[in-house]
Amino acid sequence: MTTDPKGAGESGAATTAGGGTAGGGLDERALESIEHDIEALEKHDFTDDTGVEQVRGDLRAVWRWGVFAVALALAVFHLWTAFTQTLPPLQQRSFHLALGLGLVFLLYPAKERKEGPHGPFYGAVMAFSALLVAYVFVGVLSGENASLYLYLPQAVFGGLAAVLLAGTAFYLWRTRASAAASRAQTGAGAVLLAGTALVSVDLVTSDAGGGFFWLPILGLVLVVAAIAAAVVLLRFPSVLPGWLWPLVSRWGLTAAGLGAVLYMWLAGVADWNVLGPAVAILVLVQGARYVPFTVWGMPLFDAVLAGLGLFAGLYMFVNYEQITRTVGILNPTYVMVGTVGILLILVAASRVLGAALVVLASALVAFAYFGQAMPGFLRHRGSSVDQIVTNLYVSTEGVFGTPLGISATFIFLFMIFASMLQRTGMERFFTDLALGATGSSVGGTAKVGIVTSAFSGTITGSSVANTVSNGAFTIPMMKKSGYKPEYAGAVEAASSTGGQIMPPIMGAGAFIMIEFTGASYQQILTAAAIPAVMFFVSQYVVVHYDAKRMGIGGLPKEMLPNLRRLLLTRGYLIAPVVAIFALLSMGFSPMFSAMGAVVATVAVNLVTQLVAAPWERVDGRLRRRSLGDMAGTAVRLSLPIAVAAAAAVGVVFLAGLIGEATELNRGMVALVATAALTVLAIAVMLLFGRWKASGEDQLNLHSFLDGLVGASRLAIPIIVACAAAGIIAGVITTTDLGLKLSDGLLGIAESISSALASLLTAVAASPVLAWTGAGAGFGAEAVASMRVDLFLILFMSMLACLILGIGLPTTANYVITATLAAPAIIAVLQGDLETRTLAMLLTAHLFVYYFGVLADITPPVCLAAYAASGISGGDPIRTGFYSMRIAVAAFVMPFMFAFSPELLLQGVGWVGGAVAAVSGVLGAAMVALGLVGYLDRRLSWYKRLGLVVGGLLLVSASWETNVVGLVLIAAVIGYEKARSGRGGRRSEGAPAEEVPAAVGE
């Protein structure tokens, strides 16, 4: 049971379709099992949640101490620079990256290749990647060689391609699908056909002039080959040998890497300062995967990779001054180090975050080189290999750009704050708080999952990590209460994903938003407050009324913590959260606020221990301890801290003397101080090793240092994601890809808006509507008043965010979409205004950030839903669709605040903000209720539509529409309640014991 005394109470009216008795309540066996789950959840050690699976946990002593020392040094370095002054950007970020890369290869082994059948999306991605690479090489190989081109009319090739594709489609339609075709082969074949159509369109329209153009012969060969491959995959898969795909999946990337190195060597585009490191990294990576040679239990090649990672970052740190003096000059040594660094970042990303980010970053690096061979508007002047490496690694435009800079300052300090909260019992407190507040209500187990995951998600900043951590306990509880496996997993996935938009931490993206928008962290938190409440209130509404539909009640109150006693005994744990909000609202910087919150967390915990020292609990009763016991406890707690503090003061004093007496720059002084403080901390910890043990959720010197190490481990995925995102952002910036895509989005929106305006004008001028007297400008005025251009830009940006979110972490997704899509949204919001307001910037960036977050629950690749389904045993795609249904208001909410910026509390007073908050939250709840379609009975379609429309009208900025929406909602709900009051309990449709099928099924 919980650590707090339970209050007696009546049993909750638990009625369930699964695990219930004939009487409708949870049977004794189900209740006992749920009680065990609650105990496990309350005793769960949240400090073990690092956010990534497959972390080495069986290290031998030498490597365990090595990892501890490196991780502690990383945390100490950030504390030193926070208390003194941050270093110049390149130095601060290179040290951050160096130790992060070293920890990656020591903690994260090479991932095992997945065996067995793959899904259709896997085949689709592989086919699309192969077709894209092949098409790029068509342009590269064809070049300006006239013998490789045909001079043909556009119509001729267009007609031939259309006939060929239509004939293939007709053949596939008339013939029977092969039973031997796997799901992956089916997906690959379908994508090859669609991709061939797109290639054909591009071949017809590119470089057209006067109806004739030069057509690449290899392009024709590619079209024919792709169609033939699609037919083979869909109808004759047995032609492909069984050993082919395992061979490709095992050695395909290695062969591609060797091919790239061989091409650069033969073409003479790179020297050995690039080729040598590339071959060495390739050998080391494959050796770590396939060569079983270890040094004290650690794979030798991983140890070498860790050393190279430290070298690649520390070289930039030590030689910072010389590098900054030679900016723009191609230096062979810098290029060699940059090659090592970039390749190690990609390898680290594949181990920590998966292949999607690696593929995208690699593709963009290739795009930077093959610029002159790109089709259409993607063409650019291109860059040499040395120039690309220099731009991406030796400057602050690539790897060491804004994302890594934010990670090396704001984010890491908030990771320390999160780690200390974990070790002082904050997550356990909120778990008990959620159990006591919602566990006994209708659908209580699902509501517990919502509340606990919302809080944990904002600490971890990872939807997948939070899903795995909390879901291991909440999902089984939901299933035993009667929820379907897919629905139980969906509740956890949706709420864990929403944790990333919940202040005060909001994941790493909110900190990067500071640099992109120029807004203060307080302004970002203020803007995110109402949307976050709207998200969780709407999700709560969905879960509540789905539980009523399915007949799932709550848990008996005697199984749950007593809420009043919980707040009285552990309510002080909220103080650090209050402190950080207070510091931010007082105008302090995020770094200062984070440090203040860390100090408050530690101080509150230590003071609480001293206050509680005279007492101990024996058999459920408090008893005064002897004076000797109290003194011993005080000494064991305070003496190690005092010794460590005195030693730290000495190091600080000596560091100041060294800085004054020598010519060392601040970075080298910080390096020396970090090393000295790390060694002293470990020495003091070993000196007082016998006093290591501490009570539950109690800090001492050992657990404090462990918290610093935990912060470093929490930060590893963020460091890697920010470094890889820096590569992507660097290419986008240096090639003007962001500007081109932004202009492309604006052009598409303008074309569609113009066409719609012309259509409306023509309709208004028709004989039927001529009596209206609409002028020639009617269509343009109507389109402008409805903001069609804004809706189109937002819709296309949403699609881009969801697509880029396929396998990408939220941080990288936001960096990319903030560079590509946000400028287009800002341009439309700005219109003819001369300046951009903060509201415009926050609207655009929060829009792309939110949809980047929601990509984790959007099929077909919904990472959080896949993680939840692994626990629930349900189908991952169905879990993803259920997640979308539960969080459906979140997919509408960004459009709401884009059209009604009052929801972001921008440019409004207290009264306007209060009205926006109330109307926004109520509107989101009504939209969710309308989509659920259940109040006291099933609602007919027109009532559901009325609730949805009424909710949307409530969110608008006009008080007239608010009144209309409120009247519409009141009419629907009032009518339903009146019928219920008259005893009309019969459903308007067939009664349903289960939640309706998810969207898209």
XYZ file of C-alpha atoms in Angstrom, residues 183-825:
643
model
C 3.129 -6.874 -45.698
C 6.470 -5.129 -46.152
C 6.614 -6.170 -49.835
C 3.060 -4.948 -50.376
C 3.892 -1.570 -48.868
C 7.079 -1.322 -50.900
C 5.311 -2.148 -54.144
C 2.567 0.420 -53.591
C 5.092 3.150 -52.772
C 7.168 2.313 -55.833
C 4.125 2.847 -58.070
C 3.212 6.134 -56.396
C 6.827 7.279 -56.450
C 7.151 6.413 -60.125
C 4.170 8.615 -60.883
C 5.808 11.511 -59.022
C 9.121 10.949 -60.810
C 7.319 10.986 -64.137
C 5.581 14.271 -63.280
C 8.911 15.806 -62.283
C 10.588 14.594 -65.479
C 7.815 16.165 -67.534
C 7.831 19.526 -65.769
C 11.540 20.048 -65.002
C 13.551 22.266 -67.349
C 10.655 22.511 -69.773
C 10.937 25.058 -72.562
C 8.701 25.589 -75.566
C 7.112 22.175 -75.228
C 10.432 20.388 -75.753
C 13.143 19.519 -73.290
C 16.084 17.250 -72.696
C 14.878 14.022 -71.045
C 17.518 11.907 -69.187
C 17.672 8.391 -70.592
C 18.545 7.061 -67.128
C 15.330 8.654 -65.870
C 13.360 6.562 -68.345
C 15.269 3.461 -67.251
C 14.467 4.276 -63.616
C 10.744 4.601 -64.342
C 10.622 1.249 -66.130
C 12.761 -0.478 -63.499
C 10.632 0.867 -60.629
C 7.408 -0.326 -62.252
C 8.936 -3.753 -62.905
C 10.128 -3.979 -59.297
C 6.645 -3.048 -58.044
C 5.046 -5.808 -60.162
C 7.564 -8.340 -58.886
C 6.987 -7.387 -55.246
C 3.199 -7.450 -55.552
C 2.655 -10.426 -57.853
C 5.840 -12.496 -58.077
C 7.620 -12.164 -54.708
C 8.918 -15.730 -54.936
C 11.311 -14.576 -57.645
C 13.339 -12.800 -54.956
C 15.695 -15.218 -53.145
C 15.073 -15.679 -49.438
C 18.635 -14.770 -48.471
C 18.564 -11.401 -50.241
C 16.747 -9.254 -47.691
C 18.616 -10.503 -44.573
C 21.852 -9.800 -46.436
C 20.732 -6.298 -47.375
C 19.470 -5.463 -43.886
C 22.671 -6.718 -42.277
C 25.273 -5.239 -44.600
C 23.349 -2.674 -46.641
C 24.383 0.381 -44.619
C 27.984 -0.825 -44.490
C 28.016 -1.288 -48.248
C 26.467 2.161 -48.713
C 29.143 3.708 -46.492
C 31.957 1.948 -48.328
C 30.399 2.983 -51.629
C 30.319 6.626 -50.535
C 33.965 6.478 -49.443
C 34.937 4.774 -52.685
C 33.081 7.394 -54.741
C 34.792 10.260 -52.913
C 38.185 8.607 -53.455
C 37.712 7.840 -57.151
C 36.116 11.207 -57.887
C 38.880 12.988 -56.011
C 36.418 15.091 -54.021
C 37.935 14.277 -50.625
C 41.427 13.760 -49.238
C 42.603 11.315 -46.621
C 41.772 13.720 -43.818
C 38.146 12.806 -44.645
C 38.501 9.303 -46.090
C 40.742 7.999 -43.303
C 38.428 8.920 -40.416
C 35.400 7.725 -42.388
C 36.914 4.275 -42.956
C 38.117 4.086 -39.340
C 34.682 4.946 -37.913
C 33.026 2.450 -40.257
C 35.380 -0.317 -39.120
C 34.916 0.553 -35.450
C 31.122 0.608 -35.715
C 30.975 -2.782 -37.412
C 33.587 -4.155 -35.033
C 31.502 -3.092 -32.045
C 28.560 -4.965 -33.534
C 30.194 -8.182 -34.693
C 33.581 -8.626 -32.955
C 33.118 -10.129 -29.456
C 36.344 -8.749 -27.983
C 35.986 -7.013 -24.609
C 38.170 -5.200 -22.119
C 36.900 -5.847 -18.573
C 33.460 -6.557 -19.969
C 33.306 -3.515 -22.268
C 33.492 -4.091 -26.062
C 36.886 -2.798 -27.151
C 35.509 -0.943 -30.160
C 32.903 0.855 -28.044
C 35.657 1.999 -25.676
C 37.618 3.352 -28.656
C 34.505 5.100 -29.995
C 33.951 6.690 -26.574
C 37.540 7.932 -26.583
C 37.129 9.383 -30.072
C 33.938 11.107 -28.982
C 35.774 12.769 -26.097
C 38.601 13.739 -28.464
C 36.304 15.218 -31.121
C 34.634 17.523 -28.612
C 37.586 18.382 -26.365
C 39.766 19.260 -29.369
C 37.325 22.053 -30.200
C 37.240 23.055 -26.529
C 41.021 23.277 -26.089
C 41.721 24.963 -29.453
C 38.762 27.318 -29.217
C 40.734 30.559 -29.527
C 42.698 29.462 -32.593
C 39.540 28.150 -34.272
C 37.635 31.399 -33.745
C 40.536 33.378 -35.215
C 40.479 31.323 -38.433
C 36.741 31.182 -39.077
C 36.007 30.600 -42.787
C 39.439 29.129 -43.576
C 39.530 25.465 -44.585
C 41.958 23.739 -42.235
C 42.733 20.050 -42.979
C 43.097 19.228 -39.275
C 39.774 20.804 -38.397
C 38.147 18.946 -41.286
C 39.548 15.648 -39.986
C 38.259 16.296 -36.470
C 34.926 17.467 -37.887
C 34.573 14.293 -39.944
C 35.106 12.200 -36.814
C 32.647 14.317 -34.842
C 29.865 14.306 -37.436
C 30.083 10.562 -38.040
C 30.120 9.816 -34.307
C 27.034 11.979 -33.812
C 25.215 9.963 -36.476
C 26.305 6.669 -34.907
C 25.270 7.897 -31.454
C 21.880 8.979 -32.813
C 21.304 5.525 -34.288
C 21.988 3.911 -30.914
C 20.015 6.307 -28.739
C 17.223 7.592 -30.978
C 16.872 5.172 -33.872
C 17.583 5.242 -37.588
C 15.074 7.873 -38.734
C 17.083 10.885 -37.562
C 20.279 9.382 -38.980
C 18.706 8.814 -42.393
C 17.322 12.348 -42.538
C 20.594 13.968 -41.449
C 22.608 11.857 -43.895
C 20.221 12.670 -46.729
C 20.565 16.392 -46.069
C 24.360 16.170 -45.981
C 24.185 14.462 -49.391
C 21.777 17.192 -50.493
C 24.332 19.828 -49.514
C 26.957 18.180 -51.735
C 24.807 17.218 -54.751
C 23.124 20.623 -54.938
C 23.674 21.153 -58.659
C 22.157 17.767 -59.476
C 18.943 18.368 -57.542
C 15.705 18.610 -59.541
C 13.539 21.704 -59.788
C 13.535 24.305 -57.012
C 15.775 22.111 -54.826
C 18.790 22.911 -57.001
C 21.540 24.992 -55.404
C 25.214 25.652 -55.985
C 26.418 22.778 -53.802
C 29.489 22.675 -51.578
C 32.707 20.706 -51.380
C 33.154 17.984 -48.789
C 35.658 20.060 -46.822
C 33.343 23.078 -46.882
C 30.370 21.012 -45.683
C 32.363 19.571 -42.756
C 33.682 23.024 -41.861
C 30.220 24.600 -41.969
C 28.662 21.833 -39.896
C 31.350 21.307 -37.254
C 33.883 24.128 -37.099
C 31.342 26.943 -36.872
C 28.283 27.605 -34.729
C 25.872 27.130 -37.640
C 25.716 23.350 -37.544
C 26.419 20.888 -34.742
C 27.351 23.653 -32.310
C 24.375 25.784 -33.261
C 21.325 26.912 -31.335
C 19.883 23.476 -30.391
C 23.089 22.254 -28.743
C 23.631 25.685 -27.208
C 20.273 25.502 -25.449
C 20.992 21.928 -24.374
C 24.331 23.053 -22.893
C 22.752 25.810 -20.798
C 19.039 25.869 -19.960
C 18.097 22.269 -20.592
C 20.816 20.620 -18.549
C 20.053 22.686 -15.464
C 16.401 21.729 -15.733
C 17.504 18.097 -16.034
C 19.298 18.526 -12.694
C 16.085 19.967 -11.275
C 14.080 17.025 -12.651
C 16.579 14.513 -11.293
C 16.422 16.054 -7.821
C 12.625 16.022 -7.902
C 12.757 12.307 -8.702
C 15.051 11.628 -5.748
C 13.037 13.645 -3.267
C 9.790 11.812 -3.976
C 7.945 14.335 -6.133
C 6.830 11.782 -8.736
C 5.742 9.373 -6.014
C 3.825 12.203 -4.358
C 1.989 13.047 -7.556
C 1.239 9.363 -8.107
C -0.401 9.152 -4.703
C -2.110 12.484 -5.310
C -3.569 11.178 -8.574
C -4.707 7.959 -6.881
C -6.374 9.805 -4.045
C -8.007 12.458 -6.226
C -9.274 10.385 -9.164
C -8.918 6.696 -8.352
C -12.416 6.277 -6.915
C -14.247 8.161 -9.678
C -15.715 6.738 -12.873
C -12.895 5.237 -14.933
C -10.547 5.913 -12.051
C -7.598 3.827 -13.198
C -7.474 5.641 -16.536
C -7.673 9.043 -14.839
C -4.795 8.050 -12.566
C -2.785 7.312 -15.681
C -3.619 10.742 -17.122
C -2.580 12.706 -14.039
C 0.604 10.781 -13.244
C 1.797 10.726 -16.844
C 1.080 14.419 -17.315
C 3.411 15.300 -14.469
C 6.097 12.705 -15.251
C 6.065 13.658 -18.926
C 6.977 17.248 -18.206
C 9.957 16.045 -16.125
C 11.361 13.436 -18.515
C 10.518 15.389 -21.690
C 10.058 12.084 -23.510
C 6.691 10.564 -24.327
C 8.180 7.124 -24.974
C 10.204 7.069 -21.757
C 7.214 8.152 -19.720
C 4.928 5.633 -21.421
C 7.300 2.795 -20.589
C 7.919 4.013 -17.033
C 4.383 4.722 -15.822
C 2.661 2.432 -18.297
C 4.271 -0.624 -16.768
C 1.924 -0.071 -13.803
C -1.027 1.994 -15.041
C -1.787 -0.064 -18.164
C -2.240 -3.389 -16.288
C -4.477 -1.586 -13.779
C -6.650 -0.229 -16.593
C -6.912 -3.642 -18.244
C -7.955 -5.271 -14.988
C -10.603 -2.577 -14.539
C -12.188 -3.610 -17.826
C -10.497 -1.486 -20.492
C -9.487 -3.088 -23.761
C -5.699 -3.477 -24.183
C -5.587 -0.960 -27.043
C -7.608 1.605 -25.103
C -5.515 1.191 -21.948
C -2.328 1.679 -23.923
C -3.821 4.662 -25.743
C -4.683 6.490 -22.509
C -1.101 6.156 -21.295
C 0.439 7.098 -24.661
C -1.777 10.163 -25.098
C -1.238 11.517 -21.588
C 2.514 10.838 -21.662
C 2.751 12.686 -24.959
C 0.826 15.621 -23.533
C 3.370 15.939 -20.739
C 5.722 17.608 -23.224
C 3.382 20.597 -23.576
C 2.789 20.976 -19.829
C 4.689 23.797 -18.056
C 7.053 24.308 -16.338
C 9.575 22.188 -18.284
C 7.735 21.243 -21.531
C 10.567 19.084 -22.803
C 13.614 20.481 -24.561
C 11.750 22.201 -27.393
C 10.492 25.049 -25.205
C 14.045 26.116 -24.408
C 15.071 26.082 -28.061
C 11.984 28.204 -28.735
C 13.588 30.945 -26.640
C 16.328 31.405 -29.241
C 14.055 31.040 -32.264
C 11.443 33.539 -31.073
C 13.394 35.877 -28.825
C 10.689 35.432 -26.184
C 11.493 34.953 -22.541
C 10.866 31.597 -20.942
C 8.146 33.142 -18.808
C 6.348 34.379 -21.935
C 6.511 30.904 -23.478
C 5.136 29.290 -20.326
C 2.359 31.854 -20.177
C 1.432 31.212 -23.798
C 1.443 27.440 -23.256
C -0.651 27.457 -20.088
C -4.215 27.523 -21.489
C -3.523 25.056 -24.367
C -1.988 22.618 -21.880
C -5.056 22.792 -19.625
C -7.300 22.418 -22.692
C -5.405 19.292 -23.713
C -5.748 17.464 -20.410
C -9.284 18.620 -19.638
C -10.492 17.374 -23.022
C -8.660 14.089 -22.518
C -10.206 13.760 -19.062
C -13.662 14.332 -20.580
C -13.099 11.669 -23.237
C -11.928 9.103 -20.696
C -14.747 9.940 -18.253
C -17.596 9.511 -20.713
C -16.006 6.516 -22.406
C -15.872 4.897 -18.961
C -19.560 5.677 -18.451
C -20.315 4.138 -21.826
C -18.352 1.009 -21.006
C -19.666 0.776 -17.447
C -16.245 1.071 -15.791
C -16.347 2.579 -12.328
C -13.675 3.479 -9.797
C -11.663 1.711 -7.126
C -12.687 1.270 -3.489
C -11.525 4.263 -1.457
C -9.924 2.110 1.213
C -7.391 0.999 -1.419
C -6.379 4.578 -2.131
C -4.347 7.230 -0.276
C -6.210 9.668 1.936
C -5.996 12.942 0.035
C -6.147 15.228 3.069
C -3.449 13.367 4.980
C -1.318 13.180 1.864
C -1.357 16.962 1.450
C -0.695 17.515 5.157
C 2.241 15.093 5.360
C 3.895 15.606 1.972
C 2.389 18.767 0.552
C 5.709 20.556 1.176
C 7.087 18.752 -1.895
C 5.246 21.236 -4.098
C 7.483 24.049 -2.800
C 10.233 23.674 -5.464
C 7.665 23.808 -8.267
C 6.137 26.910 -6.708
C 9.648 28.347 -6.381
C 10.472 27.986 -10.053
C 7.197 29.596 -11.102
C 7.803 32.428 -8.645
C 11.342 33.052 -9.868
C 10.254 33.055 -13.505
C 7.354 35.394 -12.795
C 9.761 37.772 -11.021
C 11.707 38.118 -14.251
C 14.746 35.974 -13.442
C 16.416 34.050 -16.274
C 15.623 30.353 -16.816
C 19.144 29.392 -15.717
C 18.864 31.339 -12.464
C 15.352 30.024 -11.888
C 16.471 26.436 -12.460
C 19.385 26.825 -10.058
C 17.114 28.428 -7.495
C 14.655 25.566 -7.827
C 17.454 23.015 -7.384
C 18.636 24.802 -4.240
C 15.061 24.933 -2.956
C 14.572 21.215 -3.622
C 17.713 20.246 -1.728
C 17.102 22.712 1.103
C 13.490 21.636 1.638
C 14.509 17.987 1.729
C 17.357 18.553 4.205
C 15.262 20.766 6.481
C 12.479 18.173 6.447
C 14.937 15.466 7.495
C 16.210 17.578 10.384
C 12.685 18.430 11.531
C 11.663 14.760 11.413
C 14.892 13.523 13.046
C 13.481 13.397 16.632
C 10.714 11.040 15.581
C 10.391 7.579 14.113
C 7.416 5.462 13.115
C 7.067 2.114 14.856
C 4.056 -0.119 14.156
C 2.221 2.801 12.592
C 2.791 5.119 15.566
C 5.222 8.002 16.044
C 7.791 7.573 18.818
C 10.449 9.985 20.059
C 14.000 8.828 19.350
C 16.803 8.936 21.861
C 19.210 11.863 21.929
C 22.077 9.657 20.753
C 20.125 8.450 17.737
C 19.203 12.017 16.814
C 22.802 13.165 17.093
C 24.039 10.245 15.010
C 21.513 10.973 12.296
C 22.460 14.655 12.221
C 26.175 13.844 11.989
C 25.720 11.258 9.232
C 23.692 13.757 7.243
C 25.681 16.936 7.793
C 29.340 15.909 8.144
C 29.853 14.566 4.571
C 28.073 17.619 3.183
C 30.204 19.966 5.299
C 33.463 18.283 4.241
C 32.454 18.326 0.579
C 31.377 21.986 0.819
C 34.674 22.996 2.439
C 36.632 21.174 -0.241
C 34.540 22.816 -2.965
C 35.194 26.267 -1.490
C 38.906 25.524 -1.537
C 38.783 24.476 -5.182
C 36.872 27.623 -6.103
C 39.456 29.773 -4.329
C 42.364 27.968 -6.009
C 40.684 28.209 -9.403
C 40.401 31.956 -8.954
C 44.097 32.211 -8.084
C 45.063 30.079 -11.073
C 42.978 32.239 -13.375
C 44.658 35.405 -12.115
C 48.226 34.054 -12.003
C 48.252 32.341 -15.390
C 47.157 33.123 -18.908
C 44.616 30.318 -18.978
C 41.303 31.306 -20.522
C 38.066 30.859 -18.617
C 37.379 27.602 -20.396
C 40.602 25.968 -19.228
C 40.015 27.237 -15.695
C 36.551 25.675 -15.812
C 38.084 22.408 -17.073
C 40.617 22.298 -14.232
C 37.973 23.188 -11.641
C 35.587 20.564 -13.011
C 38.222 17.839 -12.831
C 39.250 18.838 -9.309
C 35.668 19.046 -8.008
C 34.807 15.673 -9.559
C 37.811 13.961 -7.972
C 37.112 15.566 -4.592
C 33.437 14.616 -4.702
C 34.273 10.982 -5.415
C 36.957 11.000 -2.705
C 34.569 12.359 -0.075
C 31.909 9.900 -1.164
C 34.354 7.016 -0.718
C 35.557 8.428 2.600
C 32.026 8.344 3.971
C 30.985 5.220 2.096
C 29.653 3.586 5.257
C 27.058 6.372 5.522
C 25.765 5.920 2.009
C 22.357 4.560 2.996
C 19.524 7.049 3.349
C 15.810 6.864 3.940
C 13.283 6.748 1.139
C 13.133 10.052 -0.774
C 15.838 11.543 1.474
C 18.906 13.318 0.123
C 22.414 12.996 1.497
C 25.774 13.583 -0.165
C 25.689 10.228 -1.941
C 22.162 10.563 -3.282
C 22.846 14.202 -4.292
C 25.854 13.140 -6.379
C 23.804 10.269 -7.747
C 21.193 12.842 -8.731
C 23.808 14.813 -10.679
C 24.835 11.636 -12.478
C 21.171 10.881 -13.144
C 20.757 14.325 -14.706
C 23.599 13.569 -17.115
C 21.990 10.294 -18.077
C 18.622 11.993 -18.577
C 20.329 14.556 -20.810
C 22.083 12.075 -23.119
C 19.173 11.619 -25.573
C 18.687 15.391 -25.666
C 22.386 16.055 -26.330
C 22.422 13.597 -29.213
C 19.128 14.850 -30.640
C 20.272 18.491 -30.503
C 23.615 17.691 -32.137
C 21.966 15.739 -34.967
C 19.311 18.434 -35.345
C 22.141 20.940 -35.629
C 23.442 19.059 -38.678
C 20.003 19.255 -40.277
C 19.488 22.906 -39.374
C 22.970 23.772 -40.652
C 22.270 22.284 -44.078
C 18.867 23.966 -44.258
C 20.453 27.334 -43.458
C 23.503 27.139 -45.709
C 21.551 25.875 -48.736
C 18.562 28.228 -48.288
C 16.339 25.147 -48.262
C 14.170 26.645 -45.540
C 13.543 29.800 -47.557
C 12.754 27.786 -50.691
C 10.290 25.473 -48.941
C 8.691 28.385 -47.127
C 8.239 30.226 -50.420
C 6.856 27.012 -51.907
C 4.251 26.681 -49.154
C 3.246 30.318 -49.568
C 2.983 29.855 -53.333
C 0.738 26.814 -52.986
C -1.508 28.591 -50.479
C -1.718 31.653 -52.707
C -2.581 29.573 -55.794
C -5.353 27.668 -54.017
C -6.711 30.864 -52.447
C -6.754 32.625 -55.836
C -8.523 29.692 -57.467
C -11.119 29.587 -54.691
C -11.630 33.352 -54.928
C -12.180 33.094 -58.684
C -14.651 30.263 -58.176
C -16.634 32.211 -55.567
C -16.684 35.292 -57.795
C -17.935 33.241 -60.743
C -20.648 31.640 -58.634
C -21.739 35.012 -57.215
C -21.887 36.501 -60.733
C -23.958 33.624 -62.119
C -27.560 34.344 -63.213
C -28.890 32.489 -60.205
C -27.118 34.796 -57.699
C -26.920 37.950 -59.801
C -29.594 39.547 -57.612
C -27.125 39.654 -54.691
C -25.159 42.394 -56.430
C -21.821 40.865 -55.446
C -19.016 42.692 -57.213
C -15.924 41.409 -58.959
C -14.009 41.443 -55.703
C -16.490 39.270 -53.811
C -14.395 36.111 -53.986
C -11.171 37.776 -52.876
C -12.939 39.515 -49.996
C -14.607 36.289 -48.878
C -11.363 34.328 -49.007
C -9.537 37.049 -47.094
C -12.219 37.296 -44.392
C -12.215 33.518 -43.891
C -8.388 33.471 -43.749
C -8.218 30.606 -46.215
C -4.527 31.283 -46.821
C -3.781 30.910 -43.109
C -5.761 27.684 -42.851
C -3.935 26.203 -45.864
C -0.512 27.120 -44.488
C -1.433 25.677 -41.104
C -2.780 22.488 -42.644
C 0.315 21.920 -44.799
C 2.560 22.704 -41.828
C 0.617 20.184 -39.728
C 1.214 17.494 -42.349
C 4.904 18.363 -42.501
C 5.237 18.130 -38.705
C 3.432 14.795 -38.523
C 5.453 13.338 -41.404
C 8.772 14.572 -40.051
C 7.746 13.195 -36.682
C 7.952 9.666 -38.070
C 10.681 8.275 -35.879
C 12.182 11.681 -34.978
C 12.418 12.899 -31.391
C 10.359 15.984 -30.633
C 13.418 18.207 -30.247
C 14.762 17.421 -33.716
C 11.298 17.647 -35.240
C 10.780 21.101 -33.777
C 14.176 22.382 -34.933
C 13.433 21.281 -38.489
C 9.850 22.529 -38.708
C 10.752 25.798 -36.968
C 13.213 26.356 -39.806
C 11.009 25.135 -42.643
C 7.343 25.739 -41.811
C 7.222 28.396 -39.082
C 8.511 31.232 -41.344
C 5.627 30.631 -43.773
C 3.053 30.783 -40.950
